[in-house]
PDB file of C-alpha atoms in Angstrom:
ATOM      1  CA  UNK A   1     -14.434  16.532  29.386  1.00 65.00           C
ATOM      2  CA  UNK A   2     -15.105  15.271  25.555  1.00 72.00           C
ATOM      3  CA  UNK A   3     -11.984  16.540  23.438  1.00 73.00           C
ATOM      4  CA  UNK A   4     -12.814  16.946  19.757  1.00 80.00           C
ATOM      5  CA  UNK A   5     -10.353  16.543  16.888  1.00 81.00           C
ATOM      6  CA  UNK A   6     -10.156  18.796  14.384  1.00 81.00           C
ATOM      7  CA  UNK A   7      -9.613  18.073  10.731  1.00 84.00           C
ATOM      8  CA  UNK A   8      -7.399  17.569   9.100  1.00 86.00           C
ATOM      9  CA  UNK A   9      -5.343  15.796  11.510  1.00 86.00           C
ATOM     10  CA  UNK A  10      -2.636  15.887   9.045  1.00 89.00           C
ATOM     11  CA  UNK A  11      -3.209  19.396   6.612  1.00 86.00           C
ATOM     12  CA  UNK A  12      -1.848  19.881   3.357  1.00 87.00           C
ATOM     13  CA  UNK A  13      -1.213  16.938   0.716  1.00 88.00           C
ATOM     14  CA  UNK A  14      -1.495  13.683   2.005  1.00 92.00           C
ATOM     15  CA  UNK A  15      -3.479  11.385   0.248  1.00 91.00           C
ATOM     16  CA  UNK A  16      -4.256   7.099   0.956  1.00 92.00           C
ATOM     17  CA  UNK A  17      -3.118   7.501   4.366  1.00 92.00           C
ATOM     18  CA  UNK A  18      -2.222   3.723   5.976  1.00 95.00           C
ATOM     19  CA  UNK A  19      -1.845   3.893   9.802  1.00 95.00           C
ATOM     20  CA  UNK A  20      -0.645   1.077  12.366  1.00 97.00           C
ATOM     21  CA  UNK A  21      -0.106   1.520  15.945  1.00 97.00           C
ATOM     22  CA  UNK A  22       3.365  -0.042  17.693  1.00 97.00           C
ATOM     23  CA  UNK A  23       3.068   0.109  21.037  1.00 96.00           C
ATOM     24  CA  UNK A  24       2.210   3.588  22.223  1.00 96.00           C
ATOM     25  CA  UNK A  25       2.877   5.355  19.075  1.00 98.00           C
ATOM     26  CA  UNK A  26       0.275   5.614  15.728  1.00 98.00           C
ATOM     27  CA  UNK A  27       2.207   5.716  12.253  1.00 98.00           C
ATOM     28  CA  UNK A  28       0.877   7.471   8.777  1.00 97.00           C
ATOM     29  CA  UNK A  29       2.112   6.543   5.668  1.00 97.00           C
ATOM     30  CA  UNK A  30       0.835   8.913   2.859  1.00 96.00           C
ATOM     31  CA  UNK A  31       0.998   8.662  -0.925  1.00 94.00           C
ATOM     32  CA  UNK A  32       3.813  11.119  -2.890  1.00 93.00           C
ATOM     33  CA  UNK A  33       2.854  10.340  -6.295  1.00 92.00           C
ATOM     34  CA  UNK A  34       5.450  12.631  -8.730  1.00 90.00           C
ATOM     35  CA  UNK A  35       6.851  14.129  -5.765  1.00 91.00           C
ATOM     36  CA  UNK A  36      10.508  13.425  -4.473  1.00 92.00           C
ATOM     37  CA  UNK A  37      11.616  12.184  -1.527  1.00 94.00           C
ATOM     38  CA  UNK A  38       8.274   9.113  -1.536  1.00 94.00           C
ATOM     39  CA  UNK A  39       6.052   8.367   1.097  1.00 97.00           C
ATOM     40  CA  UNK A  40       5.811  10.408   3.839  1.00 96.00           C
ATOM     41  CA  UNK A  41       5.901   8.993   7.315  1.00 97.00           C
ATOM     42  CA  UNK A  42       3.879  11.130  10.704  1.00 97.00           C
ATOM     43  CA  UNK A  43       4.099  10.284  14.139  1.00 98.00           C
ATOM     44  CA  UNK A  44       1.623  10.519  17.214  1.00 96.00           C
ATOM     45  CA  UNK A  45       1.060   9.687  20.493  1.00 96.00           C
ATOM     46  CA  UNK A  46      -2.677  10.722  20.481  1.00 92.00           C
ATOM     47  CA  UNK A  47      -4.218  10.609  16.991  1.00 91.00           C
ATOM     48  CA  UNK A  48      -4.501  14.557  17.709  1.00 90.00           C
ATOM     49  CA  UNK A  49      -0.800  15.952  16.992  1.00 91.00           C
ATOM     50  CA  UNK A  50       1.534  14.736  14.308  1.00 95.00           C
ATOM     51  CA  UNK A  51       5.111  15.393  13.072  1.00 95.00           C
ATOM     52  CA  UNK A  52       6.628  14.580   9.999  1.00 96.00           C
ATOM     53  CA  UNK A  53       9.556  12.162  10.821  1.00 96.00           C
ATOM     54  CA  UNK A  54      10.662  10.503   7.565  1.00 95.00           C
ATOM     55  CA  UNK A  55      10.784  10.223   4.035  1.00 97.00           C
ATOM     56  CA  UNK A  56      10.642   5.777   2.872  1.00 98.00           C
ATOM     57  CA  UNK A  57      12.309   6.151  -0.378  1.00 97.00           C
ATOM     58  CA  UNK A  58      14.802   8.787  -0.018  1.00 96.00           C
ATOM     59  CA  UNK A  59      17.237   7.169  -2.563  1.00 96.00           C
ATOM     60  CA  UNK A  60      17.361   7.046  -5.928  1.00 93.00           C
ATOM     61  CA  UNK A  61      18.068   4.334  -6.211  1.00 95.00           C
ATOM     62  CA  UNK A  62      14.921   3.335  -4.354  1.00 95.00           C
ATOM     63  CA  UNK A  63      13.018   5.611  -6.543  1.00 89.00           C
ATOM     64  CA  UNK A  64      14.142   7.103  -9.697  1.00 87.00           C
ATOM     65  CA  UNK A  65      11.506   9.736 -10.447  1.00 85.00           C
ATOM     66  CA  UNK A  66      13.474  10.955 -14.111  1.00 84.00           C
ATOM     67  CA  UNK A  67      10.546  11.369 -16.272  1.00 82.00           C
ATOM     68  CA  UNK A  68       7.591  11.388 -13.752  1.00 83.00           C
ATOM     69  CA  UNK A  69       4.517  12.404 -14.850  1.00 82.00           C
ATOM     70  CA  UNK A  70       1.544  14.249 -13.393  1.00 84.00           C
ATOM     71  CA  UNK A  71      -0.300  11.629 -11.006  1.00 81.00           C
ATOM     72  CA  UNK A  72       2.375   8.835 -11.940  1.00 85.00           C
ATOM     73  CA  UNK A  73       4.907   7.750  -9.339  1.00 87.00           C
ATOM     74  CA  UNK A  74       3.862   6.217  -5.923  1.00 91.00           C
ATOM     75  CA  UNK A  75       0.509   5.298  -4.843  1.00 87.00           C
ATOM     76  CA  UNK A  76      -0.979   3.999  -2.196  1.00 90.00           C
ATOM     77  CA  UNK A  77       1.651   2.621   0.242  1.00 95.00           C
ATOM     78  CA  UNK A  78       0.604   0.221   2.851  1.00 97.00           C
ATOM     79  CA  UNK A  79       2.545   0.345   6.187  1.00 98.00           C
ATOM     80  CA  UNK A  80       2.481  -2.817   8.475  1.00 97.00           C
ATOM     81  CA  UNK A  81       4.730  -3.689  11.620  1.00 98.00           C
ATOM     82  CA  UNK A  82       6.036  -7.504  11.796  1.00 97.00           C
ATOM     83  CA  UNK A  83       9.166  -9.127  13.132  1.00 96.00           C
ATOM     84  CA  UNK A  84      10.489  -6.523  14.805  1.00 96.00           C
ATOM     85  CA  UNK A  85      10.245  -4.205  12.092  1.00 97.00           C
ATOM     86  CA  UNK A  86       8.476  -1.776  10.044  1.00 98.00           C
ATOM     87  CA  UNK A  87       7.779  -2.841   6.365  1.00 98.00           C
ATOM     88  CA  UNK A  88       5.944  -0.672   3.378  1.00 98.00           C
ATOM     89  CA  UNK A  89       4.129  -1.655   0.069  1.00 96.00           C
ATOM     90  CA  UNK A  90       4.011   0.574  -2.938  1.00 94.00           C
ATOM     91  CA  UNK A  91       3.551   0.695  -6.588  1.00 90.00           C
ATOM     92  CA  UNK A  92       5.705   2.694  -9.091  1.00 88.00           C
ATOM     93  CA  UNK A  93       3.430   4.098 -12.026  1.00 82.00           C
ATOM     94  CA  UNK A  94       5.133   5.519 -15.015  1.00 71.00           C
ATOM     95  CA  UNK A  95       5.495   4.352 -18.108  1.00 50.00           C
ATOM     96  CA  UNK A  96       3.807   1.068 -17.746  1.00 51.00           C
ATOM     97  CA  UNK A  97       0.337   2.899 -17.973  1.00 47.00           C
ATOM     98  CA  UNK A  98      -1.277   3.738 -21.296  1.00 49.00           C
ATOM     99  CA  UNK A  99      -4.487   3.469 -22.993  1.00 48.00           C
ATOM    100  CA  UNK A 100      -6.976   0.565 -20.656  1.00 47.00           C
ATOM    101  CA  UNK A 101      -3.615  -1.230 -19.620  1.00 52.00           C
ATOM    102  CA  UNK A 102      -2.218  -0.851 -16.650  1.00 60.00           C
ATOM    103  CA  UNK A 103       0.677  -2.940 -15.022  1.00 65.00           C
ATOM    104  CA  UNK A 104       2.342  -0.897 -12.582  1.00 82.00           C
ATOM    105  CA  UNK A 105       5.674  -2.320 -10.444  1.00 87.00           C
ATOM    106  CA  UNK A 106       5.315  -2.895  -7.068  1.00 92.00           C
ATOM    107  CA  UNK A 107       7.677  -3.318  -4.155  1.00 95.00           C
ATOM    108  CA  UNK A 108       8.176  -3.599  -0.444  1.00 97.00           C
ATOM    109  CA  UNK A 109      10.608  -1.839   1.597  1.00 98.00           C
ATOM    110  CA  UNK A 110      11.534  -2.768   5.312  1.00 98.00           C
ATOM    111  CA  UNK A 111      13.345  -0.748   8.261  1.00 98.00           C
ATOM    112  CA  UNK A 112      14.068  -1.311  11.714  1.00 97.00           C
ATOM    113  CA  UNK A 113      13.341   2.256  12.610  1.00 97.00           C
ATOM    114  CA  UNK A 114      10.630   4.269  11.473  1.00 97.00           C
ATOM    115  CA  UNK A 115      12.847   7.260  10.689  1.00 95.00           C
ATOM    116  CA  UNK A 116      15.253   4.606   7.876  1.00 94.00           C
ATOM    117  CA  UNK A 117      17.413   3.741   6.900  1.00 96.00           C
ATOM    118  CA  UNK A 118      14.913   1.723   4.397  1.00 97.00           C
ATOM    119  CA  UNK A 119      15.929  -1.157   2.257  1.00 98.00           C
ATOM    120  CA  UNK A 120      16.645  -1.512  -1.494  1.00 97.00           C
ATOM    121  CA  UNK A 121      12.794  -2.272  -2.909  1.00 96.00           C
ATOM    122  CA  UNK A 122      11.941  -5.912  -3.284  1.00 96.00           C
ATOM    123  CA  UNK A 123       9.399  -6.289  -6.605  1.00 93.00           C
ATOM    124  CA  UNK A 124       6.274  -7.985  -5.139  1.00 92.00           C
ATOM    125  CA  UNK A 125       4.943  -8.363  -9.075  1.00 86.00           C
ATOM    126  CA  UNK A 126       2.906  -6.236 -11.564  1.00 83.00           C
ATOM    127  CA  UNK A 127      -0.563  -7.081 -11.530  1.00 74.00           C
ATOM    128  CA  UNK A 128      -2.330  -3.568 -10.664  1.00 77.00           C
ATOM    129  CA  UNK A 129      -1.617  -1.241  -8.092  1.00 80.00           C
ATOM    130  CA  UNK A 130      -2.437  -0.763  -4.149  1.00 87.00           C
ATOM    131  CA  UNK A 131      -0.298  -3.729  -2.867  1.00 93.00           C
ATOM    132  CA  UNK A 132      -0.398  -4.434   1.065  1.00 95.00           C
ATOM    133  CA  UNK A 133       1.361  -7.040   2.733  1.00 96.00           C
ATOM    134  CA  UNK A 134      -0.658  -9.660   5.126  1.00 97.00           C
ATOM    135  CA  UNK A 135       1.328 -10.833   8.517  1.00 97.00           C
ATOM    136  CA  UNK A 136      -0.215 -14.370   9.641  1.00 97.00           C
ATOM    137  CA  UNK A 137      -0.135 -15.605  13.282  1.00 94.00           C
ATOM    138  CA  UNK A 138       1.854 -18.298  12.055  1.00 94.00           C
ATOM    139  CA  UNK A 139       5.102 -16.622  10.314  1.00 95.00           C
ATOM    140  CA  UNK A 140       3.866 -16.833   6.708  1.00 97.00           C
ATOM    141  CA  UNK A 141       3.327 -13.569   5.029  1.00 97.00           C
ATOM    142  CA  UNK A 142       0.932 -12.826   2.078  1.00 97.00           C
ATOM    143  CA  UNK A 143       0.990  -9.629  -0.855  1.00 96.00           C
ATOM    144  CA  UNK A 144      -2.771  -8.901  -1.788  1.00 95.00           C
ATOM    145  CA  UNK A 145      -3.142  -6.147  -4.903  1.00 91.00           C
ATOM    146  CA  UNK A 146      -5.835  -5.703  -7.722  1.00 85.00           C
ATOM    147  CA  UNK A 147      -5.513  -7.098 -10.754  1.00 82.00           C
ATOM    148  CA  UNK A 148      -5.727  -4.388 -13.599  1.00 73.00           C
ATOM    149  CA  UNK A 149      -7.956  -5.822 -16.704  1.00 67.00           C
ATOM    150  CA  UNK A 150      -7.084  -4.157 -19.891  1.00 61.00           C
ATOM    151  CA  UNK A 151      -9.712  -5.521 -22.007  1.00 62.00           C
ATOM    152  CA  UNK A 152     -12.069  -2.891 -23.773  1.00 60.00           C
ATOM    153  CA  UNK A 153     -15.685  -2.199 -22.419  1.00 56.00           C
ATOM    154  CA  UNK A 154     -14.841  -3.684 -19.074  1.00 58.00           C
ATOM    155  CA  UNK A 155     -14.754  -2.070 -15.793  1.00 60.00           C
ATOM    156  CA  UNK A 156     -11.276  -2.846 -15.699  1.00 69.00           C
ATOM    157  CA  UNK A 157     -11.286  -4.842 -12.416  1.00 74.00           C
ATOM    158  CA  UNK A 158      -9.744  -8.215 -12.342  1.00 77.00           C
ATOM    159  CA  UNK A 159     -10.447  -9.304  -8.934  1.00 85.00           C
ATOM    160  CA  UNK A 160      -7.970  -9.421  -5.605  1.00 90.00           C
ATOM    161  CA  UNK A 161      -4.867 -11.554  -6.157  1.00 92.00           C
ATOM    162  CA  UNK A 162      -3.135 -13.157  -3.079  1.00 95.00           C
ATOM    163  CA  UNK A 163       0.516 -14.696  -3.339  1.00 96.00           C
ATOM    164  CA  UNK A 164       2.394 -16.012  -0.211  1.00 97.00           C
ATOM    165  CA  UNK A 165       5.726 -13.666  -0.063  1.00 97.00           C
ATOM    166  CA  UNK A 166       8.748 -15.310   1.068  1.00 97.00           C
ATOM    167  CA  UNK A 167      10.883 -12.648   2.954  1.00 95.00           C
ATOM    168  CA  UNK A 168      13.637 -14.248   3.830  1.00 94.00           C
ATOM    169  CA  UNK A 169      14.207 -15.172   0.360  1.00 95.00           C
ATOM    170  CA  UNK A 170      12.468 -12.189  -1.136  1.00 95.00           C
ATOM    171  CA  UNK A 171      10.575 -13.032  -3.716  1.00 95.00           C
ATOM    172  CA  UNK A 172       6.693 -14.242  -4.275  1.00 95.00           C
ATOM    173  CA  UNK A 173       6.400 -18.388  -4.195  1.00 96.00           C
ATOM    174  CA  UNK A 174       3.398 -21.004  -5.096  1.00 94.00           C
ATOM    175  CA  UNK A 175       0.608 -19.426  -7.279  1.00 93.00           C
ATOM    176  CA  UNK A 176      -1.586 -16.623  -7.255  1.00 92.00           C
ATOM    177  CA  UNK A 177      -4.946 -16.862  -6.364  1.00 93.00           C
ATOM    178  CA  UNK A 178      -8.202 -14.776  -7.031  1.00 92.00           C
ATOM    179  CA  UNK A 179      -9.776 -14.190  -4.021  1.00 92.00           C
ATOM    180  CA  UNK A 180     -12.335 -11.554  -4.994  1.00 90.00           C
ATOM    181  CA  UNK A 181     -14.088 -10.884  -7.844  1.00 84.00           C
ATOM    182  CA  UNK A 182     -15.645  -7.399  -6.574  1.00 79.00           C
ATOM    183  CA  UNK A 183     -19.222  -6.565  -6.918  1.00 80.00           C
ATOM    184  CA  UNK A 184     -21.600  -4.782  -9.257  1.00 76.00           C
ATOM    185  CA  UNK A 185     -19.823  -1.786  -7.893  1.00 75.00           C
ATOM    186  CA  UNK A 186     -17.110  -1.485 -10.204  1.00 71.00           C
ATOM    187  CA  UNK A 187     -13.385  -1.240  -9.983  1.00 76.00           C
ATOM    188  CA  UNK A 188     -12.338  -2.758  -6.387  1.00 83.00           C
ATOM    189  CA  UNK A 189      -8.933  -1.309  -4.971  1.00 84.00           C
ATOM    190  CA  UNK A 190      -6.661  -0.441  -1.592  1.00 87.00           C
ATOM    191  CA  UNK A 191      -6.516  -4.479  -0.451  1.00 92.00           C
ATOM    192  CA  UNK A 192      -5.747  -4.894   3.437  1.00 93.00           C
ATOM    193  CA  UNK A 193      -6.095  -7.865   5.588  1.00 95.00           C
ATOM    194  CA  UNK A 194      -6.933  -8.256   8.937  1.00 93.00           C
ATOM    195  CA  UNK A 195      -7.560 -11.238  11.302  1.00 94.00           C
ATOM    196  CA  UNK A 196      -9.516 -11.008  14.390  1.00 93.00           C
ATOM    197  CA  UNK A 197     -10.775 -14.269  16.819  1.00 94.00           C
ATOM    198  CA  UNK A 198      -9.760 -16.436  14.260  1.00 92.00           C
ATOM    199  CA  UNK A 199     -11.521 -14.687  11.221  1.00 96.00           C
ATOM    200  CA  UNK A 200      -9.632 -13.041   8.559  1.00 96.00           C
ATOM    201  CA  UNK A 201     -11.276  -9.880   6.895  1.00 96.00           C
ATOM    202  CA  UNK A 202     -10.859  -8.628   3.789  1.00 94.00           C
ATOM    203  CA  UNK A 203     -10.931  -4.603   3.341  1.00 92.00           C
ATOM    204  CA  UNK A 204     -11.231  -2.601  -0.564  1.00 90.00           C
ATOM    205  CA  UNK A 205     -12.549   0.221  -1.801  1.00 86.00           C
ATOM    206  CA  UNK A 206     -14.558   0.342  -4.364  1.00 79.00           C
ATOM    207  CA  UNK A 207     -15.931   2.864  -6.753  1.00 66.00           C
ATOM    208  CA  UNK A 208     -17.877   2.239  -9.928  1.00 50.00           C
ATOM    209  CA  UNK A 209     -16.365   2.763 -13.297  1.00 45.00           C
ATOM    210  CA  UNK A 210     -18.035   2.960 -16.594  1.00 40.00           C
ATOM    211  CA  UNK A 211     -18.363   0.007 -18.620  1.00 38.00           C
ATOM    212  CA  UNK A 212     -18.296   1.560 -22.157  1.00 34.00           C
ATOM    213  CA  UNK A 213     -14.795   3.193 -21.304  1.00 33.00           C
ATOM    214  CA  UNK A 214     -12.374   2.435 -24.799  1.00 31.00           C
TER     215      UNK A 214
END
């Protein structure tokens, strides 16, 4: 018998929904933008039912939302499962937004259990928004974002940065490098990695933006 799956699996607001399975069990992480506690976390065993079973930043002094604006706060965050553990990307937009520039702070959190306690936020730099960390086969980890260009009459896509990320020591080490420049689409965002059979795949969105925009 087929069973169909009704949408929304998960109703109400949750927007740039990241999923990983661990084991038996699937895992959402969903944007909270202005909203307080920050990215939501779901649970399922079948991709059909899901619970709510934690807020990530539930601190504030993971997350000080004091001033949030409309559509400002936390975007996009990327859940991944590594080590033993559960770790999440995000960016922080507030203030750091105005006019064509756009530098927003981003971090990663780690847990050991899905429901928290979550770390203190490690900054993984400021070059756009929609960071997601990359788990090699051989130990080494790597933070991919955008990179937000400011300049007038530009789509304001800078291409896909990647930076090896150090977690023991928790910081970003060696250089940056540009590994996508996008195409005649527009502004390229959302960054994941994958490898497969020895390939590694690079995933984005992308959307077009206009050109003339001041």
């Amino acid at each position: 018998m087929t069973q169909t799956i009704q949408n929304p699996v998960l109703k109400g607001f949750n927007p740039d929904p990241s999923i990983v399975r661990v084991g038996d069990d699937y895992y959402i992480a969903t944007s909270t933008f202005e909203w307080f506690p920050g990215i939501q976390i779901h649970h399922s065993k079948d991709l059909v039912n899901w619970r709510l079973v934690s807020h990530v930043l539930s601190r504030t002094s993971q997350l000080d939302m004091t001033g949030m604006d409309n559509s400002e706060g936390v975007y996009a965050p990327a859940l991944t499962y590594a080590d033993g553990k559960f770790w999440v990307c995000f960016s922080n937009v507030h203030s750091c937004r105005g006019g064509n520039w756009m530098a927003t702070p981003s971090f990663v959190v780690t847990a050991d259990n899905i429901e928290g306690p979550w770390s203190e936020p490690t900054p993984i730099g400021n070059y756009g928004f929609d960071p997601s960390l990359f788990h090699d086969d051989d130990g080494k980890k790597y933070m991919l974002n955008m990179i937000w260009d400011g300049r007038a009459k530009t789509n304001f896509f800078g291409g896909i940065v990647m930076q090896e990320f150090d977690a023991e020591r928790g910081e970003l080490v060696g250089e940056p490098r540009n590994i996508f420049e996008g195409t005649y689409l527009g502004c390229t965002e959302g960054p994941q990695m994958l490898k497969k059979d020895g390939y590694y795949y690079l995933i984005t969105a992308e959307a077009a933006l206009s050109a003339t925009m001041q």
